[in-house]
PDB file of C-alpha atoms in Angstrom:
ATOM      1  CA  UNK A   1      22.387 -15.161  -4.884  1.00  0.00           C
ATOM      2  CA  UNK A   2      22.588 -11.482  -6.666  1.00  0.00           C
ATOM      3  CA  UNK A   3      20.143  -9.275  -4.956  1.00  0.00           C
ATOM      4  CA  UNK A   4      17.675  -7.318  -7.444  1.00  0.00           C
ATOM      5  CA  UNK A   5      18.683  -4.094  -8.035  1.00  0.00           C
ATOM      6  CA  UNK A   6      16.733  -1.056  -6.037  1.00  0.00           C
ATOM      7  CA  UNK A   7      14.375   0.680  -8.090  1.00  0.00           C
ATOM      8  CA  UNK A   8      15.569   3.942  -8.889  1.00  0.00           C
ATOM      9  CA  UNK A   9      13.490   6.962 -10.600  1.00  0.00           C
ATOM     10  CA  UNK A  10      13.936  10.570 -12.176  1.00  0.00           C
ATOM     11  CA  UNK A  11      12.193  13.772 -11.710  1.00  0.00           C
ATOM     12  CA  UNK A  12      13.257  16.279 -13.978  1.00  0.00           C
ATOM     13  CA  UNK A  13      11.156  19.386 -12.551  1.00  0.00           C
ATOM     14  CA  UNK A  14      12.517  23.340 -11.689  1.00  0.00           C
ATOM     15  CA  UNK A  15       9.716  23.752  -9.345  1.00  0.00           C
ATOM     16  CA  UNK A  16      11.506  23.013  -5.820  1.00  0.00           C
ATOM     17  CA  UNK A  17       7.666  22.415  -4.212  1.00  0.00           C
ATOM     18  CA  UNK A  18       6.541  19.885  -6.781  1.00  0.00           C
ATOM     19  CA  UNK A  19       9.361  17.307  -7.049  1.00  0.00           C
ATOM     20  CA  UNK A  20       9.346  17.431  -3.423  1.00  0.00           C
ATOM     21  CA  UNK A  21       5.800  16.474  -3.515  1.00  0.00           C
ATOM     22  CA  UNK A  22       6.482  13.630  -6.391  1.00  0.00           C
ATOM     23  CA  UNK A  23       9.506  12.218  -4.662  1.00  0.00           C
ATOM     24  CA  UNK A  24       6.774  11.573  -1.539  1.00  0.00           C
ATOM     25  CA  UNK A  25       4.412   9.811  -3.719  1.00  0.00           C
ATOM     26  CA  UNK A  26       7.185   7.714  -5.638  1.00  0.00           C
ATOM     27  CA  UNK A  27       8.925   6.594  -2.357  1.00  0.00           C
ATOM     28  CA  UNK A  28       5.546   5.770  -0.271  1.00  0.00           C
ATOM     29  CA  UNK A  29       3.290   4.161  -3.113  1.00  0.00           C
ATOM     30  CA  UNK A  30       5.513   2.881  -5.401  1.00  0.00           C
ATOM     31  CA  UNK A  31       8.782   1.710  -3.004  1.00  0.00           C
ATOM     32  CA  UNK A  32      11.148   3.687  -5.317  1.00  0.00           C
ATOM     33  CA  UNK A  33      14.789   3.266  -3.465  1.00  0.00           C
ATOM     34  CA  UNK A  34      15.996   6.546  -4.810  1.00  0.00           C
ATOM     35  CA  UNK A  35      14.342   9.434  -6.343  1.00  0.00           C
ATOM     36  CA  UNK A  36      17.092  11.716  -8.739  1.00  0.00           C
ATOM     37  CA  UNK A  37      16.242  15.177  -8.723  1.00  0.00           C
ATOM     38  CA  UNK A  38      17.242  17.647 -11.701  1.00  0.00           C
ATOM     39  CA  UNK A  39      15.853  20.659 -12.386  1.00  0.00           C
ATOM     40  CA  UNK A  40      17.053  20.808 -16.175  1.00  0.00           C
ATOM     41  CA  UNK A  41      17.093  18.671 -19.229  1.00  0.00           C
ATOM     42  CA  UNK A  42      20.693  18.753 -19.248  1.00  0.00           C
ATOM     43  CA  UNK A  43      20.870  17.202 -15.733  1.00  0.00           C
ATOM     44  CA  UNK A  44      18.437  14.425 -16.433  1.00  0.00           C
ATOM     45  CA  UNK A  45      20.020  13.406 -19.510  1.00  0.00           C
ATOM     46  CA  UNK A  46      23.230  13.380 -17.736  1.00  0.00           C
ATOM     47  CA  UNK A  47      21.758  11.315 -15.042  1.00  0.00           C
ATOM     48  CA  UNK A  48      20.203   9.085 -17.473  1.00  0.00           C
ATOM     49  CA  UNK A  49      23.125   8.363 -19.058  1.00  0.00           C
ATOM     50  CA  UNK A  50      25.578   7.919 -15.443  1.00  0.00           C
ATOM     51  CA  UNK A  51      22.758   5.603 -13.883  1.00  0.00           C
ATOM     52  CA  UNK A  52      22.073   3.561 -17.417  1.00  0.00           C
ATOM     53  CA  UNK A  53      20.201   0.622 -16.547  1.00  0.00           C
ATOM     54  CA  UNK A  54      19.427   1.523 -12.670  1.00  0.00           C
ATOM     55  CA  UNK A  55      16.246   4.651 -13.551  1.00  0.00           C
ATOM     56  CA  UNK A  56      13.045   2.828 -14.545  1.00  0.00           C
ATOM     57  CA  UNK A  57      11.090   5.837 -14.418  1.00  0.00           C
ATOM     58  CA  UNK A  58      11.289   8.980 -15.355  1.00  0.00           C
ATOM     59  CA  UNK A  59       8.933  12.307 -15.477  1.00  0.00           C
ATOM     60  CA  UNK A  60       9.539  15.338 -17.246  1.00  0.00           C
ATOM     61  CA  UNK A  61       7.837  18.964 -17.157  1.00  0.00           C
ATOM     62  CA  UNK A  62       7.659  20.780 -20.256  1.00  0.00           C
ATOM     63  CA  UNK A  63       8.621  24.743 -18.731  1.00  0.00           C
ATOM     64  CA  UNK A  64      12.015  24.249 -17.496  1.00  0.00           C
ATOM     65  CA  UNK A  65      15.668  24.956 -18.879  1.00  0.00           C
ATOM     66  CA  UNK A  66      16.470  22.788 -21.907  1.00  0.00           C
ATOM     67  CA  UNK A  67      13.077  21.642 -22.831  1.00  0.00           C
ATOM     68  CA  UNK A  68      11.533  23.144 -26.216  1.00  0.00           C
ATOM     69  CA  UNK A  69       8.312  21.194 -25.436  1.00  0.00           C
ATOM     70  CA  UNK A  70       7.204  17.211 -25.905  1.00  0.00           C
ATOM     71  CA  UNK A  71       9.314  16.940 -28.645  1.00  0.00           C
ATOM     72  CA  UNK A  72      12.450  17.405 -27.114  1.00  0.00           C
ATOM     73  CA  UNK A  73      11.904  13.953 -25.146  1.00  0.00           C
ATOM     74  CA  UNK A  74      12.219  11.856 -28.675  1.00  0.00           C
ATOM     75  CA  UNK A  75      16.138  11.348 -28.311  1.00  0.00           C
ATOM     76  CA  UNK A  76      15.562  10.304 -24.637  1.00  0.00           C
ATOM     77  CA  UNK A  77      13.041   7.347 -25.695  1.00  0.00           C
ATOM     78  CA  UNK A  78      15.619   6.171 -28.443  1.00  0.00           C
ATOM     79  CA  UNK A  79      18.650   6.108 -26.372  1.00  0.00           C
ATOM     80  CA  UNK A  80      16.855   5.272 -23.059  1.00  0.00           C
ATOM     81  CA  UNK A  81      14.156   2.621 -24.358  1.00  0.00           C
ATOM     82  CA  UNK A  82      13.587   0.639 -21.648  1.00  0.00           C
ATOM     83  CA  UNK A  83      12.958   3.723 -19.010  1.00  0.00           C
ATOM     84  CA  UNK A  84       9.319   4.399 -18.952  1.00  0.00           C
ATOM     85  CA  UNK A  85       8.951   8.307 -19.546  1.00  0.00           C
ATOM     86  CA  UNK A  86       6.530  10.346 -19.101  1.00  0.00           C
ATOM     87  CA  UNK A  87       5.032  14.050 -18.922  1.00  0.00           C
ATOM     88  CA  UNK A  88       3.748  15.980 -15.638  1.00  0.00           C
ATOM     89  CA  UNK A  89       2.897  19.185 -17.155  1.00  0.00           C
ATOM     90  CA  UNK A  90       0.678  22.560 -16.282  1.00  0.00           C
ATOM     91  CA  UNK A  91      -0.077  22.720 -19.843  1.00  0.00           C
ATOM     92  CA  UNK A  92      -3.005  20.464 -21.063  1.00  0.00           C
ATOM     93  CA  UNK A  93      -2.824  21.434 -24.701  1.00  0.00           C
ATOM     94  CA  UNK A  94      -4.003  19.138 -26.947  1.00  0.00           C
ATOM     95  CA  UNK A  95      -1.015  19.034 -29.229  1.00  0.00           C
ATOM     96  CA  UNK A  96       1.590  18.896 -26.634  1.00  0.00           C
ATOM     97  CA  UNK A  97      -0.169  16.219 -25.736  1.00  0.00           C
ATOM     98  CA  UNK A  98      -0.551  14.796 -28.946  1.00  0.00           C
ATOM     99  CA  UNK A  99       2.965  15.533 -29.942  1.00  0.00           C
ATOM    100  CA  UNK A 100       4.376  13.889 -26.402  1.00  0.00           C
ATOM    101  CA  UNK A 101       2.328  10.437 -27.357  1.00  0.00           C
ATOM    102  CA  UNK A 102       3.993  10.698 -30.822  1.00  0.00           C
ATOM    103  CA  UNK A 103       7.095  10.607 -29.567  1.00  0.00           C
ATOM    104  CA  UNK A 104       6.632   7.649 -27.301  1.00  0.00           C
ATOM    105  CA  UNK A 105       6.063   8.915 -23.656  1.00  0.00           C
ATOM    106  CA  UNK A 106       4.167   6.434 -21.848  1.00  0.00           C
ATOM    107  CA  UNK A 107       1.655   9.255 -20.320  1.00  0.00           C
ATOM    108  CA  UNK A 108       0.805  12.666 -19.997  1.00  0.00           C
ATOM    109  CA  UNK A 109       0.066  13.329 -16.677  1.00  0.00           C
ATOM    110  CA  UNK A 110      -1.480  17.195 -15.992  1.00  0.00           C
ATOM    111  CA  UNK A 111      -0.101  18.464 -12.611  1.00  0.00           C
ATOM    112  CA  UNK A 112      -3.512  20.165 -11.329  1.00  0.00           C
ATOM    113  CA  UNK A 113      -5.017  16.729 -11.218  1.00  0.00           C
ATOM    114  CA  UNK A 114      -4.462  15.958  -7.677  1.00  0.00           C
ATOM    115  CA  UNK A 115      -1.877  14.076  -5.414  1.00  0.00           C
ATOM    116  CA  UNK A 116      -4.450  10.869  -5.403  1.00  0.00           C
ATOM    117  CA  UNK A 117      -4.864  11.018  -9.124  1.00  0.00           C
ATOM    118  CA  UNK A 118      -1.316  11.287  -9.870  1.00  0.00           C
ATOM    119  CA  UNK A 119      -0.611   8.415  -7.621  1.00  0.00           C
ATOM    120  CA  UNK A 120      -3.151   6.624  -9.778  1.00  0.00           C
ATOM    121  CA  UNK A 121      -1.403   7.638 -13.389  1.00  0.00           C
ATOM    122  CA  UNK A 122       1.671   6.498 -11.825  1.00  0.00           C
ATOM    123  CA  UNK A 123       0.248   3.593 -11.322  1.00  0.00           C
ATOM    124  CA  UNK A 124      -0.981   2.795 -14.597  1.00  0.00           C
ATOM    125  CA  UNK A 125       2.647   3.788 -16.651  1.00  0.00           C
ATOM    126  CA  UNK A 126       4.567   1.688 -14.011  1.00  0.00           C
ATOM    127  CA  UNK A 127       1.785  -1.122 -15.241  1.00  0.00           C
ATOM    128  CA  UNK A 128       2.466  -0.679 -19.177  1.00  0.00           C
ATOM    129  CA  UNK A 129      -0.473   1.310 -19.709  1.00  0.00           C
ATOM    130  CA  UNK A 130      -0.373   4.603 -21.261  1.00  0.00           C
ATOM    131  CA  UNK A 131      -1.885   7.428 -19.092  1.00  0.00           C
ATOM    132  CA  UNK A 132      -3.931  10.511 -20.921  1.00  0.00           C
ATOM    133  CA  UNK A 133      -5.872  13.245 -19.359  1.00  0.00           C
ATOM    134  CA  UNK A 134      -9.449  12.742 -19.159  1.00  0.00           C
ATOM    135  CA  UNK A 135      -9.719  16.057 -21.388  1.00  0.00           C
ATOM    136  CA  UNK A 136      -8.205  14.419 -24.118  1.00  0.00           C
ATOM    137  CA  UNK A 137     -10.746  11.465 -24.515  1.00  0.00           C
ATOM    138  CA  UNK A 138     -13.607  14.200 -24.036  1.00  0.00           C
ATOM    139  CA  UNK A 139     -11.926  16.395 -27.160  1.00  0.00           C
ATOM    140  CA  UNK A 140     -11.212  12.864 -28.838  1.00  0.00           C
ATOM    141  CA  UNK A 141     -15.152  12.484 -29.441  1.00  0.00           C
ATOM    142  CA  UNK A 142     -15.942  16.111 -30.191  1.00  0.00           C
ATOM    143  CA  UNK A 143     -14.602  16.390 -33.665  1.00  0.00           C
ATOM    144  CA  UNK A 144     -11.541  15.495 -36.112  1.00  0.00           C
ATOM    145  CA  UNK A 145      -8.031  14.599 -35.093  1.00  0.00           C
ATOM    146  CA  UNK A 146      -5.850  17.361 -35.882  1.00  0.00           C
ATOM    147  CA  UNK A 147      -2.502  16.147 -37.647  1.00  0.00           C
ATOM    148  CA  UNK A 148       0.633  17.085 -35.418  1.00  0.00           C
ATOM    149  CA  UNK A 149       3.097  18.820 -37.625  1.00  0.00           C
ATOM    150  CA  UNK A 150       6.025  16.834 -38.829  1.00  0.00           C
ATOM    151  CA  UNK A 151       9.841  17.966 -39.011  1.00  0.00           C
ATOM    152  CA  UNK A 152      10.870  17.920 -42.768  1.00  0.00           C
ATOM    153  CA  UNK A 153      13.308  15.406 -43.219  1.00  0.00           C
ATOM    154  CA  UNK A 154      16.976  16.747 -44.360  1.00  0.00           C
ATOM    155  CA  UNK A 155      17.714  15.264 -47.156  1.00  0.00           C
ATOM    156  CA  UNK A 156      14.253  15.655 -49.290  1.00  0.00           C
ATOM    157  CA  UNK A 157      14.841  18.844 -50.598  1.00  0.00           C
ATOM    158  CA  UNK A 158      12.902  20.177 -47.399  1.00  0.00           C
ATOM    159  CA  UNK A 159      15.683  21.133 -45.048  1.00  0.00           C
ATOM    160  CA  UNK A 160      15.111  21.733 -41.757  1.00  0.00           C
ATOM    161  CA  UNK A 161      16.190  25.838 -40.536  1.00  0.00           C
ATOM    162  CA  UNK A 162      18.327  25.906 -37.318  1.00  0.00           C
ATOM    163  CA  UNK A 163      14.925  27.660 -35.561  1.00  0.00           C
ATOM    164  CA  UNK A 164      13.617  23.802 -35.693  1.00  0.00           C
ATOM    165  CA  UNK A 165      16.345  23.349 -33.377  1.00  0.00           C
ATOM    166  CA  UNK A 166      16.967  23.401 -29.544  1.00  0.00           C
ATOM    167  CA  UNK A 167      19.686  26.198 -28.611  1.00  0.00           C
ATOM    168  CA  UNK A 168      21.393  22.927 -27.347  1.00  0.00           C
ATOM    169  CA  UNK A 169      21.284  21.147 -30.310  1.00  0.00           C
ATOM    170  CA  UNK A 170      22.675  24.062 -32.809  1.00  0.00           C
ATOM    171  CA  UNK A 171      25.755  24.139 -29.947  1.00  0.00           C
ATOM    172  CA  UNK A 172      26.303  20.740 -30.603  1.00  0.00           C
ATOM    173  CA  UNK A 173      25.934  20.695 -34.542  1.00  0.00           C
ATOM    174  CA  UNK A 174      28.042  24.079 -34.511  1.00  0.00           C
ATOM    175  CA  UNK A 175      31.112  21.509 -32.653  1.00  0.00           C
ATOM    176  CA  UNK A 176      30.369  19.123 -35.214  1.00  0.00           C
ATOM    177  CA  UNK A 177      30.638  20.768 -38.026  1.00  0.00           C
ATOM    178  CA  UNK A 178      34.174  22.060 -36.732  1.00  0.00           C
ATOM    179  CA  UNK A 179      35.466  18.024 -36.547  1.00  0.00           C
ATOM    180  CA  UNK A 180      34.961  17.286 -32.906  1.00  0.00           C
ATOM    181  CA  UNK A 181      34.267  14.532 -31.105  1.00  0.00           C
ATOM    182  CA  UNK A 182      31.719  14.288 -28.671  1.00  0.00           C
ATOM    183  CA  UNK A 183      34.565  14.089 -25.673  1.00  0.00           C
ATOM    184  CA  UNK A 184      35.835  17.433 -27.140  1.00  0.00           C
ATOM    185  CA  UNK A 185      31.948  18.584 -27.243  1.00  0.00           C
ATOM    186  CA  UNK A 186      31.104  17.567 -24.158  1.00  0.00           C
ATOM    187  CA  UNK A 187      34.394  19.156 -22.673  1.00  0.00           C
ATOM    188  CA  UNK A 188      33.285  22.835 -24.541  1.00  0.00           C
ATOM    189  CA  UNK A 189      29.634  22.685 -23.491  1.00  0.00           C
ATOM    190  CA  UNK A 190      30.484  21.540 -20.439  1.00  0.00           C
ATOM    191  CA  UNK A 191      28.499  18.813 -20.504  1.00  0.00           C
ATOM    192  CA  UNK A 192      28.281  14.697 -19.626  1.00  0.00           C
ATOM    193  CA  UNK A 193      29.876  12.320 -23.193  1.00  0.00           C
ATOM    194  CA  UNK A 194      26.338  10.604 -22.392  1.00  0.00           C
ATOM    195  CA  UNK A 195      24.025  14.113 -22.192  1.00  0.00           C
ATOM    196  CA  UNK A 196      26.271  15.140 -26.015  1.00  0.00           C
ATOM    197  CA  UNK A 197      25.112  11.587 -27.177  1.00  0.00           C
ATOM    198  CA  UNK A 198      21.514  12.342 -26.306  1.00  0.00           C
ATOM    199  CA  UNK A 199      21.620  15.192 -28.238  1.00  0.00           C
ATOM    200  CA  UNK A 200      23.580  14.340 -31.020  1.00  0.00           C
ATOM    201  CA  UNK A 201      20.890  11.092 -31.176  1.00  0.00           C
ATOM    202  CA  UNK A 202      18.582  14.009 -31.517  1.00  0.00           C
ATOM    203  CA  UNK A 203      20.383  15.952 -33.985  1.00  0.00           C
ATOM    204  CA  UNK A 204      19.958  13.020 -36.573  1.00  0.00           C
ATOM    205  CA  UNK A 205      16.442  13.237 -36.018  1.00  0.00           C
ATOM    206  CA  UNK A 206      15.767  16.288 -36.544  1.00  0.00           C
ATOM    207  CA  UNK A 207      17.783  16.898 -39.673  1.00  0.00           C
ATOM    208  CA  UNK A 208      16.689  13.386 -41.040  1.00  0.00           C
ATOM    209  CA  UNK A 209      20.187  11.913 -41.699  1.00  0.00           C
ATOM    210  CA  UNK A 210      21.432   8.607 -40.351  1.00  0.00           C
ATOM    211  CA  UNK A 211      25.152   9.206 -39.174  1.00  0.00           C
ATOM    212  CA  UNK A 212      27.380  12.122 -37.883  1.00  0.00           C
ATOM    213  CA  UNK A 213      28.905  13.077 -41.580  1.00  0.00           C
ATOM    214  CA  UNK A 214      25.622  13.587 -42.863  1.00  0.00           C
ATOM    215  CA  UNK A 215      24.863  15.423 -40.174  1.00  0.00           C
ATOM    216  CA  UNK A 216      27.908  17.791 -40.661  1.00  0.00           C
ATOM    217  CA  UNK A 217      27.557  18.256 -44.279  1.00  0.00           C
ATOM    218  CA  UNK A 218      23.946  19.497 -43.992  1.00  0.00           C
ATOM    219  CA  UNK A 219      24.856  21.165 -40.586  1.00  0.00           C
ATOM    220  CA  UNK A 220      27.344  23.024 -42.175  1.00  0.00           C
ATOM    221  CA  UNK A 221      24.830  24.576 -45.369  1.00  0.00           C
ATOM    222  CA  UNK A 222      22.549  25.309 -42.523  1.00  0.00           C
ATOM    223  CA  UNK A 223      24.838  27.981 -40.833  1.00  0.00           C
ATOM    224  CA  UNK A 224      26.619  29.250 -43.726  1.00  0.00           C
ATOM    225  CA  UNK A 225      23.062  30.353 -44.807  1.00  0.00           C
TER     226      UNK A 225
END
């Protein structure tokens, strides 16, 4: 009889202190085999991609290298669907958190909230709930939902301008607008094929096109202008 596969989970976090403290919490209360640490976006979407199918869970913070805020974890929801993510963040800002729920996180966890509260959220994304700081709820009932700003879509006359994208991305949409493939991208950028897909998942996204060519055609107006 196949054995079940150890649960395996992903803390993508450039404090040293803090992931040490998470990996505790995720090995003792929640019998995690193996915590992957990364201190970069890069690294978790490479890890995500070379352990496909073995992470379950995954946390992000918002202030490390890669990461241009809640918005940047989009592509890793639509090529990673079945990984719960989720945000554990300094920053309690109501439209990072609004913009992180938009995107599909499965919570929004605030790091100053304690080791026992933490444990708690956890608890509740590994359950199927969606976590959200109290503060939210509180500023919920206090007035008016602001709207959180949408990216333009490409082809509507509204083009997006390369400052709507990450420095990673405009690497990667540089490479494909010069014909190469994402082995050939990955190789330059010295990155993981899987990390380039991420990105280039992204990339369509964020210029509102639904395949590589469109993606170079508008790529290439963008930085001839």
């Amino acid at each position: 009889m196949t054995q079940p596969t150890p649960p395996v989970a992903l803390i993508a976090d450039d404090d040293d202190f803090f992931r040490l403290a998470v990996v505790a919490i995720l090995t003792r209360s929640f019998g995690f085999a193996e915590v992957v640490e990364t201190g970069s976006l890069d690294a978790a979407l490479d890890q995500l991609s070379t352990r496909r199918g073995a992470v379950t869970l995954a946390l992000f913070d918002l202030a490390m290298p890669g990461m241009e805020g809640p918005g940047s974890l989009s592509a890793v929801r639509e090529c990673f669907p079945s990984v719960k993510v989720a945000v554990v963040s300094a920053s309690t800002e109501r439209n990072k958190i609004l913009t992180a729920l938009e995107v599909g996180v499965h919570g929004y966890v605030p790091k100053g909230i304690g080791s026992a509260e933490l444990t708690r959220a956890v608890g509740m994304i590994l359950d199927g709930q969606i976590f959200v700081p109290a503060s939210l709820a509180v500023l919920d009932g206090a007035g008016p939902r602001p709207a959180v700003e949408a990216r333009p879509a490409a082809l509507d006359g509204r083009q997006p301008r390369l400052p709507d994208l990450t420095p990673r991305q405009r690497d990667v949409l540089a490479l494909l607008v010069e014909g190469r493939s994402n082995k050939e991208i990955a190789r330059r950028l010295q990155l993981g094929e899987g990390t380039v897909k991420v990105h280039m998942a992204a990339l369509l996204r964020s210029l509102g096109v639904q395949n590589r060519a469109a993606a170079a055609v508008v790529g290439a107006r963008l930085l001839a202008d």
